[in-house]
PDB file of C-alpha atoms and ligand atoms in Angstrom:
ATOM      1  CA  MET A   1      70.063 107.593 111.238  1.00  0.00           C
ATOM      2  CA  PRO A   2      69.849 104.920 108.853  1.00  0.00           C
ATOM      3  CA  GLU A   3      72.011 104.908 105.993  1.00  0.00           C
ATOM      4  CA  GLN A   4      69.329 104.770 103.551  1.00  0.00           C
ATOM      5  CA  LYS A   5      68.016 107.974 105.122  1.00  0.00           C
ATOM      6  CA  LYS A   6      71.373 110.013 104.579  1.00  0.00           C
ATOM      7  CA  ARG A   7      71.733 108.794 101.004  1.00  0.00           C
ATOM      8  CA  ASN A   8      68.476 110.253 100.193  1.00  0.00           C
ATOM      9  CA  ASN A   9      69.070 113.521 101.891  1.00  0.00           C
ATOM     10  CA  ARG A  10      72.135 113.717  99.950  1.00  0.00           C
ATOM     11  CA  SER A  11      70.404 113.870  96.854  1.00  0.00           C
ATOM     12  CA  VAL A  12      68.249 116.636  97.662  1.00  0.00           C
ATOM     13  CA  ALA A  13      70.943 118.244  99.208  1.00  0.00           C
ATOM     14  CA  ASN A  14      72.837 119.253  95.827  1.00  0.00           C
ATOM     15  CA  GLY A  15      69.622 120.125  94.159  1.00  0.00           C
ATOM     16  CA  THR A  16      70.960 122.377  91.229  1.00  0.00           C
ATOM     17  CA  VAL A  17      74.503 122.684  92.471  1.00  0.00           C
ATOM     18  CA  SER A  18      76.950 119.728  91.754  1.00  0.00           C
ATOM     19  CA  THR A  19      79.272 118.368  93.953  1.00  0.00           C
ATOM     20  CA  LYS A  20      82.359 119.835  91.722  1.00  0.00           C
ATOM     21  CA  GLU A  21      80.441 123.253  91.795  1.00  0.00           C
ATOM     22  CA  ALA A  22      79.934 123.548  95.825  1.00  0.00           C
ATOM     23  CA  ALA A  23      81.813 125.329  98.254  1.00  0.00           C
ATOM     24  CA  ILE A  24      80.112 123.937 101.336  1.00  0.00           C
ATOM     25  CA  THR A  25      77.451 121.152 101.251  1.00  0.00           C
ATOM     26  CA  LEU A  26      75.147 120.581 104.239  1.00  0.00           C
ATOM     27  CA  ASN A  27      73.749 116.888 104.558  1.00  0.00           C
ATOM     28  CA  ALA A  28      70.887 116.280 106.984  1.00  0.00           C
ATOM     29  CA  VAL A  29      71.747 119.258 109.485  1.00  0.00           C
ATOM     30  CA  SER A  30      69.443 119.655 112.503  1.00  0.00           C
ATOM     31  CA  VAL A  31      70.321 121.997 115.045  1.00  0.00           C
ATOM     32  CA  TYR A  32      69.115 121.869 118.817  1.00  0.00           C
ATOM     33  CA  PHE A  33      69.173 124.775 121.761  1.00  0.00           C
ATOM     34  CA  ASP A  34      69.008 122.219 124.417  1.00  0.00           C
ATOM     35  CA  THR A  35      65.589 120.493 123.633  1.00  0.00           C
ATOM     36  CA  PHE A  36      64.179 123.125 120.999  1.00  0.00           C
ATOM     37  CA  LYS A  37      65.024 121.857 117.686  1.00  0.00           C
ATOM     38  CA  ALA A  38      65.721 125.092 115.779  1.00  0.00           C
ATOM     39  CA  ILE A  39      66.861 123.320 112.235  1.00  0.00           C
ATOM     40  CA  ASP A  40      65.450 120.595 111.022  1.00  0.00           C
ATOM     41  CA  ASN A  41      67.265 118.322 108.514  1.00  0.00           C
ATOM     42  CA  ILE A  42      68.700 120.923 106.174  1.00  0.00           C
ATOM     43  CA  SER A  43      70.346 119.596 102.777  1.00  0.00           C
ATOM     44  CA  ILE A  44      71.727 122.081 100.619  1.00  0.00           C
ATOM     45  CA  ALA A  45      74.888 122.797  98.547  1.00  0.00           C
ATOM     46  CA  PHE A  46      75.800 126.618  98.103  1.00  0.00           C
ATOM     47  CA  ARG A  47      77.580 127.157  94.786  1.00  0.00           C
ATOM     48  CA  LYS A  48      81.436 128.450  94.706  1.00  0.00           C
ATOM     49  CA  HIS A  49      81.774 131.991  93.439  1.00  0.00           C
ATOM     50  CA  SER A  50      78.459 132.932  93.509  1.00  0.00           C
ATOM     51  CA  VAL A  51      76.021 134.912  95.685  1.00  0.00           C
ATOM     52  CA  THR A  52      73.306 132.762  97.631  1.00  0.00           C
ATOM     53  CA  ALA A  53      70.682 134.299  99.539  1.00  0.00           C
ATOM     54  CA  ILE A  54      68.717 133.162 102.726  1.00  0.00           C
ATOM     55  CA  ILE A  55      65.452 134.766 103.226  1.00  0.00           C
ATOM     56  CA  GLY A  56      62.831 133.851 105.608  1.00  0.00           C
ATOM     57  CA  PRO A  57      60.486 135.107 108.122  1.00  0.00           C
ATOM     58  CA  SER A  58      62.006 135.982 111.479  1.00  0.00           C
ATOM     59  CA  GLY A  59      63.009 133.516 113.842  1.00  0.00           C
ATOM     60  CA  CYS A  60      62.916 130.796 111.315  1.00  0.00           C
ATOM     61  CA  GLY A  61      66.325 129.848 111.715  1.00  0.00           C
ATOM     62  CA  LYS A  62      68.251 131.915 109.342  1.00  0.00           C
ATOM     63  CA  SER A  63      71.328 132.833 111.623  1.00  0.00           C
ATOM     64  CA  THR A  64      71.539 129.732 113.481  1.00  0.00           C
ATOM     65  CA  LEU A  65      72.058 127.914 109.809  1.00  0.00           C
ATOM     66  CA  LEU A  66      74.508 130.355 108.808  1.00  0.00           C
ATOM     67  CA  ARG A  67      76.492 129.826 112.055  1.00  0.00           C
ATOM     68  CA  THR A  68      76.136 126.146 111.585  1.00  0.00           C
ATOM     69  CA  ILE A  69      78.713 127.013 108.500  1.00  0.00           C
ATOM     70  CA  ASN A  70      81.588 127.911 110.323  1.00  0.00           C
ATOM     71  CA  ARG A  71      81.054 126.569 113.567  1.00  0.00           C
ATOM     72  CA  MET A  72      79.858 129.653 115.111  1.00  0.00           C
ATOM     73  CA  ASN A  73      77.440 127.872 117.230  1.00  0.00           C
ATOM     74  CA  ASP A  74      79.926 126.301 119.126  1.00  0.00           C
ATOM     75  CA  MET A  75      80.186 129.360 120.902  1.00  0.00           C
ATOM     76  CA  ILE A  76      76.795 128.957 122.159  1.00  0.00           C
ATOM     77  CA  PRO A  77      76.802 126.031 125.036  1.00  0.00           C
ATOM     78  CA  SER A  78      73.381 125.090 124.711  1.00  0.00           C
ATOM     79  CA  CYS A  79      73.503 124.222 120.801  1.00  0.00           C
ATOM     80  CA  ALA A  80      73.992 120.885 119.362  1.00  0.00           C
ATOM     81  CA  VAL A  81      74.536 120.271 115.633  1.00  0.00           C
ATOM     82  CA  GLU A  82      73.685 117.174 114.074  1.00  0.00           C
ATOM     83  CA  GLY A  83      74.720 116.117 110.533  1.00  0.00           C
ATOM     84  CA  GLU A  84      77.395 116.905 108.554  1.00  0.00           C
ATOM     85  CA  VAL A  85      78.851 120.119 106.726  1.00  0.00           C
ATOM     86  CA  TYR A  86      81.338 119.775 103.758  1.00  0.00           C
ATOM     87  CA  PHE A  87      83.977 122.131 102.795  1.00  0.00           C
ATOM     88  CA  GLU A  88      86.685 120.799 100.539  1.00  0.00           C
ATOM     89  CA  GLY A  89      85.964 117.329 101.045  1.00  0.00           C
ATOM     90  CA  ARG A  90      86.136 117.429 105.041  1.00  0.00           C
ATOM     91  CA  ASN A  91      83.110 117.262 107.524  1.00  0.00           C
ATOM     92  CA  ILE A  92      84.102 120.781 109.467  1.00  0.00           C
ATOM     93  CA  TYR A  93      82.640 118.898 112.488  1.00  0.00           C
ATOM     94  CA  ASP A  94      84.784 116.176 112.527  1.00  0.00           C
ATOM     95  CA  PRO A  95      86.565 116.020 115.511  1.00  0.00           C
ATOM     96  CA  ARG A  96      89.912 116.106 114.341  1.00  0.00           C
ATOM     97  CA  VAL A  97      88.968 119.468 112.440  1.00  0.00           C
ATOM     98  CA  ASP A  98      90.118 122.731 114.139  1.00  0.00           C
ATOM     99  CA  PRO A  99      87.255 125.065 114.569  1.00  0.00           C
ATOM    100  CA  VAL A 100      89.817 128.231 114.455  1.00  0.00           C
ATOM    101  CA  GLU A 101      91.117 127.320 111.017  1.00  0.00           C
ATOM    102  CA  ILE A 102      87.284 126.718 109.903  1.00  0.00           C
ATOM    103  CA  ARG A 103      86.526 130.422 111.292  1.00  0.00           C
ATOM    104  CA  ARG A 104      89.463 131.774 109.209  1.00  0.00           C
ATOM    105  CA  ARG A 105      88.851 130.382 106.169  1.00  0.00           C
ATOM    106  CA  ILE A 106      85.021 130.961 106.391  1.00  0.00           C
ATOM    107  CA  GLY A 107      84.658 134.303 107.436  1.00  0.00           C
ATOM    108  CA  MET A 108      81.603 135.873 108.944  1.00  0.00           C
ATOM    109  CA  VAL A 109      79.714 139.866 109.114  1.00  0.00           C
ATOM    110  CA  PHE A 110      77.245 140.427 111.227  1.00  0.00           C
ATOM    111  CA  GLN A 111      74.151 142.494 111.409  1.00  0.00           C
ATOM    112  CA  LYS A 112      75.937 145.415 113.427  1.00  0.00           C
ATOM    113  CA  PRO A 113      79.160 146.591 112.282  1.00  0.00           C
ATOM    114  CA  ASN A 114      81.632 145.494 114.816  1.00  0.00           C
ATOM    115  CA  PRO A 115      84.898 146.750 114.375  1.00  0.00           C
ATOM    116  CA  PHE A 116      87.796 146.347 116.884  1.00  0.00           C
ATOM    117  CA  PRO A 117      88.026 149.299 119.388  1.00  0.00           C
ATOM    118  CA  LYS A 118      91.581 150.034 117.677  1.00  0.00           C
ATOM    119  CA  SER A 119      92.432 152.206 114.628  1.00  0.00           C
ATOM    120  CA  ILE A 120      91.506 151.393 111.181  1.00  0.00           C
ATOM    121  CA  TYR A 121      94.930 150.010 110.071  1.00  0.00           C
ATOM    122  CA  ASN A 122      94.819 147.627 113.182  1.00  0.00           C
ATOM    123  CA  ASN A 123      91.680 146.410 112.385  1.00  0.00           C
ATOM    124  CA  ILE A 124      93.225 144.656 108.944  1.00  0.00           C
ATOM    125  CA  LYS A 125      96.519 144.197 110.167  1.00  0.00           C
ATOM    126  CA  TRP A 126      95.621 142.568 113.915  1.00  0.00           C
ATOM    127  CA  PRO A 127      93.815 139.821 112.594  1.00  0.00           C
ATOM    128  CA  ALA A 128      96.431 139.051 109.835  1.00  0.00           C
ATOM    129  CA  GLN A 129      99.129 139.131 112.580  1.00  0.00           C
ATOM    130  CA  ILE A 130      97.394 136.770 115.068  1.00  0.00           C
ATOM    131  CA  ASN A 131      96.445 134.351 111.911  1.00  0.00           C
ATOM    132  CA  GLY A 132     100.732 134.445 111.223  1.00  0.00           C
ATOM    133  CA  LEU A 133     100.021 136.008 107.686  1.00  0.00           C
ATOM    134  CA  GLU A 134     103.708 137.160 107.112  1.00  0.00           C
ATOM    135  CA  VAL A 135     102.708 139.887 104.460  1.00  0.00           C
ATOM    136  CA  ASN A 136     103.745 143.664 104.074  1.00  0.00           C
ATOM    137  CA  TYR A 137     101.050 145.300 106.369  1.00  0.00           C
ATOM    138  CA  ASP A 138     101.055 148.298 104.388  1.00  0.00           C
ATOM    139  CA  GLU A 139     100.092 146.797 101.307  1.00  0.00           C
ATOM    140  CA  LEU A 140      97.695 144.358 103.105  1.00  0.00           C
ATOM    141  CA  VAL A 141      95.688 147.284 104.312  1.00  0.00           C
ATOM    142  CA  GLU A 142      95.795 149.180 101.447  1.00  0.00           C
ATOM    143  CA  ARG A 143      94.738 146.339  99.292  1.00  0.00           C
ATOM    144  CA  CYS A 144      91.624 145.382 101.563  1.00  0.00           C
ATOM    145  CA  LEU A 145      90.584 148.887 101.730  1.00  0.00           C
ATOM    146  CA  GLN A 146      90.832 149.456  98.224  1.00  0.00           C
ATOM    147  CA  ARG A 147      89.024 146.223  97.533  1.00  0.00           C
ATOM    148  CA  THR A 148      86.059 147.423  99.861  1.00  0.00           C
ATOM    149  CA  ALA A 149      86.013 150.948  98.384  1.00  0.00           C
ATOM    150  CA  LEU A 150      86.933 152.750 101.607  1.00  0.00           C
ATOM    151  CA  TRP A 151      90.735 153.513 100.723  1.00  0.00           C
ATOM    152  CA  ASP A 152      90.094 156.993  99.254  1.00  0.00           C
ATOM    153  CA  GLU A 153      87.710 157.653 102.362  1.00  0.00           C
ATOM    154  CA  VAL A 154      90.398 156.714 104.968  1.00  0.00           C
ATOM    155  CA  LYS A 155      93.679 156.826 103.491  1.00  0.00           C
ATOM    156  CA  ASP A 156      94.530 160.130 105.436  1.00  0.00           C
ATOM    157  CA  LYS A 157      93.027 159.092 108.682  1.00  0.00           C
ATOM    158  CA  LEU A 158      94.283 155.287 109.032  1.00  0.00           C
ATOM    159  CA  HIS A 159      95.558 155.461 112.673  1.00  0.00           C
ATOM    160  CA  GLN A 160      92.131 157.078 113.854  1.00  0.00           C
ATOM    161  CA  ASN A 161      89.870 154.925 115.861  1.00  0.00           C
ATOM    162  CA  ALA A 162      87.442 152.930 113.507  1.00  0.00           C
ATOM    163  CA  PHE A 163      84.631 153.997 115.906  1.00  0.00           C
ATOM    164  CA  ARG A 164      84.515 157.446 114.409  1.00  0.00           C
ATOM    165  CA  LEU A 165      83.763 156.036 111.130  1.00  0.00           C
ATOM    166  CA  SER A 166      80.069 156.239 110.109  1.00  0.00           C
ATOM    167  CA  GLY A 167      78.160 153.071 110.134  1.00  0.00           C
ATOM    168  CA  GLY A 168      78.283 152.152 106.672  1.00  0.00           C
ATOM    169  CA  GLN A 169      82.205 152.734 106.701  1.00  0.00           C
ATOM    170  CA  GLN A 170      82.641 150.644 109.677  1.00  0.00           C
ATOM    171  CA  GLN A 171      80.826 147.628 107.882  1.00  0.00           C
ATOM    172  CA  ARG A 172      82.669 148.306 105.040  1.00  0.00           C
ATOM    173  CA  LEU A 173      85.800 147.962 107.144  1.00  0.00           C
ATOM    174  CA  CYS A 174      84.327 144.700 108.809  1.00  0.00           C
ATOM    175  CA  ILE A 175      84.046 143.185 105.427  1.00  0.00           C
ATOM    176  CA  ALA A 176      87.849 144.460 104.833  1.00  0.00           C
ATOM    177  CA  ARG A 177      88.980 143.031 107.773  1.00  0.00           C
ATOM    178  CA  SER A 178      87.305 139.744 107.013  1.00  0.00           C
ATOM    179  CA  ILE A 179      89.036 139.494 103.449  1.00  0.00           C
ATOM    180  CA  ALA A 180      92.662 140.197 105.370  1.00  0.00           C
ATOM    181  CA  ILE A 181      92.877 136.469 106.280  1.00  0.00           C
ATOM    182  CA  ASN A 182      92.150 135.352 103.049  1.00  0.00           C
ATOM    183  CA  PRO A 183      89.033 133.042 103.594  1.00  0.00           C
ATOM    184  CA  GLU A 184      87.258 131.277 101.159  1.00  0.00           C
ATOM    185  CA  ILE A 185      83.560 132.116 101.783  1.00  0.00           C
ATOM    186  CA  ILE A 186      82.045 134.990 103.800  1.00  0.00           C
ATOM    187  CA  LEU A 187      79.052 134.550 105.599  1.00  0.00           C
ATOM    188  CA  MET A 188      76.936 137.798 105.903  1.00  0.00           C
ATOM    189  CA  ASP A 189      74.087 137.685 108.450  1.00  0.00           C
ATOM    190  CA  GLU A 190      71.759 140.857 107.363  1.00  0.00           C
ATOM    191  CA  PRO A 191      74.862 143.150 106.679  1.00  0.00           C
ATOM    192  CA  ALA A 192      73.135 146.022 105.332  1.00  0.00           C
ATOM    193  CA  SER A 193      69.994 146.171 107.543  1.00  0.00           C
ATOM    194  CA  SER A 194      71.051 148.639 110.145  1.00  0.00           C
ATOM    195  CA  LEU A 195      72.530 151.054 107.116  1.00  0.00           C
ATOM    196  CA  ASP A 196      71.327 153.817 105.306  1.00  0.00           C
ATOM    197  CA  PRO A 197      70.325 153.443 101.367  1.00  0.00           C
ATOM    198  CA  VAL A 198      73.357 155.070 100.380  1.00  0.00           C
ATOM    199  CA  SER A 199      75.343 152.994 102.447  1.00  0.00           C
ATOM    200  CA  THR A 200      73.513 149.696 101.509  1.00  0.00           C
ATOM    201  CA  ALA A 201      74.091 150.354  97.737  1.00  0.00           C
ATOM    202  CA  HIS A 202      77.825 150.590  98.441  1.00  0.00           C
ATOM    203  CA  ILE A 203      77.475 147.213 100.304  1.00  0.00           C
ATOM    204  CA  GLU A 204      75.674 145.553  97.599  1.00  0.00           C
ATOM    205  CA  GLU A 205      78.176 146.594  95.112  1.00  0.00           C
ATOM    206  CA  LEU A 206      80.713 145.434  96.983  1.00  0.00           C
ATOM    207  CA  ILE A 207      79.071 141.874  97.356  1.00  0.00           C
ATOM    208  CA  ASP A 208      78.829 141.600  93.577  1.00  0.00           C
ATOM    209  CA  GLU A 209      82.763 142.612  93.238  1.00  0.00           C
ATOM    210  CA  LEU A 210      83.599 140.169  95.588  1.00  0.00           C
ATOM    211  CA  LYS A 211      81.819 137.074  94.604  1.00  0.00           C
ATOM    212  CA  LYS A 212      84.496 136.792  91.721  1.00  0.00           C
ATOM    213  CA  ASN A 213      86.773 135.719  94.607  1.00  0.00           C
ATOM    214  CA  TYR A 214      84.845 134.536  97.179  1.00  0.00           C
ATOM    215  CA  THR A 215      81.793 132.331  97.771  1.00  0.00           C
ATOM    216  CA  ILE A 216      79.204 134.348  99.455  1.00  0.00           C
ATOM    217  CA  ILE A 217      76.197 133.394 101.333  1.00  0.00           C
ATOM    218  CA  ILE A 218      73.942 136.219 102.680  1.00  0.00           C
ATOM    219  CA  VAL A 219      71.012 136.665 105.058  1.00  0.00           C
ATOM    220  CA  THR A 220      68.648 139.168 104.403  1.00  0.00           C
ATOM    221  CA  HIS A 221      64.962 139.916 105.178  1.00  0.00           C
ATOM    222  CA  ASN A 222      65.072 142.381 102.107  1.00  0.00           C
ATOM    223  CA  MET A 223      63.221 140.864  99.029  1.00  0.00           C
ATOM    224  CA  GLN A 224      64.537 143.618  96.795  1.00  0.00           C
ATOM    225  CA  GLN A 225      68.032 143.338  98.035  1.00  0.00           C
ATOM    226  CA  ALA A 226      67.883 139.384  97.565  1.00  0.00           C
ATOM    227  CA  GLY A 227      66.701 139.922  93.824  1.00  0.00           C
ATOM    228  CA  ARG A 228      69.477 142.143  93.283  1.00  0.00           C
ATOM    229  CA  ILE A 229      72.423 140.497  94.191  1.00  0.00           C
ATOM    230  CA  SER A 230      71.958 136.890  94.728  1.00  0.00           C
ATOM    231  CA  ASP A 231      72.375 134.026  92.098  1.00  0.00           C
ATOM    232  CA  LYS A 232      70.554 131.761  93.783  1.00  0.00           C
ATOM    233  CA  THR A 233      68.346 132.057  97.010  1.00  0.00           C
ATOM    234  CA  ALA A 234      67.189 129.434  99.549  1.00  0.00           C
ATOM    235  CA  PHE A 235      63.354 130.131 101.223  1.00  0.00           C
ATOM    236  CA  LEU A 236      63.360 128.986 104.646  1.00  0.00           C
ATOM    237  CA  THR A 237      60.289 128.877 107.269  1.00  0.00           C
ATOM    238  CA  VAL A 238      59.415 126.805 109.924  1.00  0.00           C
ATOM    239  CA  ASN A 239      57.250 123.526 110.335  1.00  0.00           C
ATOM    240  CA  SER A 240      54.667 123.044 112.550  1.00  0.00           C
ATOM    241  CA  GLN A 241      57.267 122.200 115.594  1.00  0.00           C
ATOM    242  CA  GLN A 242      58.627 125.767 114.962  1.00  0.00           C
ATOM    243  CA  ALA A 243      62.199 124.490 113.484  1.00  0.00           C
ATOM    244  CA  GLY A 244      63.570 125.754 110.127  1.00  0.00           C
ATOM    245  CA  LYS A 245      63.252 124.038 107.003  1.00  0.00           C
ATOM    246  CA  ILE A 246      64.317 124.981 103.359  1.00  0.00           C
ATOM    247  CA  VAL A 247      60.915 124.709 101.339  1.00  0.00           C
ATOM    248  CA  GLU A 248      62.479 126.211  98.303  1.00  0.00           C
ATOM    249  CA  TYR A 249      65.963 126.689  96.558  1.00  0.00           C
ATOM    250  CA  SER A 250      66.422 127.573  93.085  1.00  0.00           C
ATOM    251  CA  ASP A 251      68.107 130.395  90.922  1.00  0.00           C
ATOM    252  CA  THR A 252      67.071 133.845  92.544  1.00  0.00           C
ATOM    253  CA  ARG A 253      65.349 135.177  89.163  1.00  0.00           C
ATOM    254  CA  LYS A 254      63.277 131.831  88.937  1.00  0.00           C
ATOM    255  CA  MET A 255      62.163 131.904  92.392  1.00  0.00           C
ATOM    256  CA  PHE A 256      61.034 135.565  92.343  1.00  0.00           C
ATOM    257  CA  LEU A 257      59.148 135.217  89.089  1.00  0.00           C
ATOM    258  CA  ASN A 258      57.663 131.777  89.324  1.00  0.00           C
ATOM    259  CA  PRO A 259      57.964 130.266  92.765  1.00  0.00           C
ATOM    260  CA  GLN A 260      57.300 126.774  92.901  1.00  0.00           C
ATOM    261  CA  ASN A 261      55.751 126.709  96.452  1.00  0.00           C
ATOM    262  CA  LYS A 262      52.823 128.616  97.984  1.00  0.00           C
ATOM    263  CA  GLU A 263      54.626 129.642 100.980  1.00  0.00           C
ATOM    264  CA  THR A 264      57.334 130.855  99.289  1.00  0.00           C
ATOM    265  CA  GLU A 265      54.952 132.738  97.028  1.00  0.00           C
ATOM    266  CA  ALA A 266      53.048 134.420  99.668  1.00  0.00           C
ATOM    267  CA  TYR A 267      56.421 135.447 101.754  1.00  0.00           C
ATOM    268  CA  ILE A 268      57.984 137.153  98.445  1.00  0.00           C
ATOM    269  CA  SER A 269      54.777 138.800  97.813  1.00  0.00           C
ATOM    270  CA  GLY A 270      54.994 140.070 101.165  1.00  0.00           C
ATOM    271  CA  ARG A 271      51.880 138.392 102.774  1.00  0.00           C
ATOM    272  CA  PHE A 272      53.542 137.091 105.611  1.00  0.00           C
ATOM    273  CA  GLY A 273      56.875 137.426 107.510  1.00  0.00           C
TER     274      GLY A 273
HETATM  275  P1  ADP B   1      66.324 134.032 112.148  1.00  0.00           P
HETATM  276  O1  ADP B   1      67.882 134.503 112.186  1.00  0.00           O
HETATM  277  O2  ADP B   1      65.828 133.416 111.115  1.00  0.00           O
HETATM  278  O3  ADP B   1      65.545 135.256 112.746  1.00  0.00           O
HETATM  279  P2  ADP B   1      67.338 132.546 114.468  1.00  0.00           P
HETATM  280  O4  ADP B   1      68.416 131.642 113.674  1.00  0.00           O
HETATM  281  O5  ADP B   1      67.697 133.724 114.974  1.00  0.00           O
HETATM  282  O6  ADP B   1      66.343 133.019 113.250  1.00  0.00           O
HETATM  283  O7  ADP B   1      66.509 131.679 115.375  1.00  0.00           O
HETATM  284  C1  ADP B   1      66.010 130.556 115.184  1.00  0.00           C
HETATM  285  C2  ADP B   1      65.362 129.914 116.286  1.00  0.00           C
HETATM  286  O8  ADP B   1      66.236 129.361 117.297  1.00  0.00           O
HETATM  287  C3  ADP B   1      64.245 131.217 117.329  1.00  0.00           C
HETATM  288  O9  ADP B   1      63.284 130.455 117.662  1.00  0.00           O
HETATM  289  C4  ADP B   1      65.262 131.384 118.021  1.00  0.00           C
HETATM  290  O10 ADP B   1      64.304 131.817 119.367  1.00  0.00           O
HETATM  291  C5  ADP B   1      66.056 130.219 118.503  1.00  0.00           C
HETATM  292  N1  ADP B   1      67.599 130.480 118.954  1.00  0.00           N
HETATM  293  C6  ADP B   1      68.330 131.378 118.644  1.00  0.00           C
HETATM  294  N2  ADP B   1      69.692 131.689 119.329  1.00  0.00           N
HETATM  295  C7  ADP B   1      69.125 130.592 120.196  1.00  0.00           C
HETATM  296  C8  ADP B   1      69.965 130.726 121.750  1.00  0.00           C
HETATM  297  N3  ADP B   1      71.490 131.066 121.836  1.00  0.00           N
HETATM  298  N4  ADP B   1      69.408 129.747 122.562  1.00  0.00           N
HETATM  299  C9  ADP B   1      68.208 129.458 122.378  1.00  0.00           C
HETATM  300  N5  ADP B   1      67.534 129.706 121.533  1.00  0.00           N
HETATM  301  C10 ADP B   1      68.008 130.092 120.351  1.00  0.00           C
HETATM  302 MG1   MG B   2      68.820 136.360 112.299  1.00  0.00          MG
END
């Protein structure tokens, strides 16, 4: 890509988030599955210690974009990523960067709760142990479960299999597990979409609490949820070649009250998607 085009993209990238405020900055990122382009030249910066929602119709590339941020797309052999993703001054796609370290520092929570087939206790101890964290595991387990508001519900059954918890509890355990290894960023891909309203409310409260210490980027197809929990929202949709593009990115309140783009307005008022 010509240098001039790259520089132009960089200025679009930062939008309302300055380089100093950014936890992650994508510069001219395109993603392919074999020859199919799923993400088209996206540039965006995500602000530290805040919650950014990614919204958009099904299939527009939200999950793909999220996976680009911690190199989870590396797991898909047909997938190729172009462009740069800056995290603390380094492009995470630089060949010298270890993807395992990136995934430790940029954690991920999925749509379907996926605890390990282990005890509640070991779901938290195990990732800390394999990451070489030398800590008091009893304290770590309690701290992570307290922070995810799960401690009181599980403190008497820590050695029970995690699969015996409810779906909502399993998802909070997955969040507890993700913070056990001290990430800086937590990516969440529709973390509440398989949960009942009460569990969803728990997860939303938790996100609000966690943003004090972590940067959170969350994909949601629930407009009300994006409105309740996020500081900023990026609206993604597909171009004529079905590749995902960001059409609008701004403060959530601003976007919901006064969208600047016709497609955003149609989407948030429920006319498509
Ligand atoms: P969303 O999360 O917004 O619903 P995805 O990121 O899952 O969208 O998918 C974006 C596009 O990329 C879709 O057209 C989808 O079919 C395609 N895609 C996603 N994952 C793969 C894959 N592993 N192989 C091939 N195509 C994929
Ligand atoms: Mg998805």
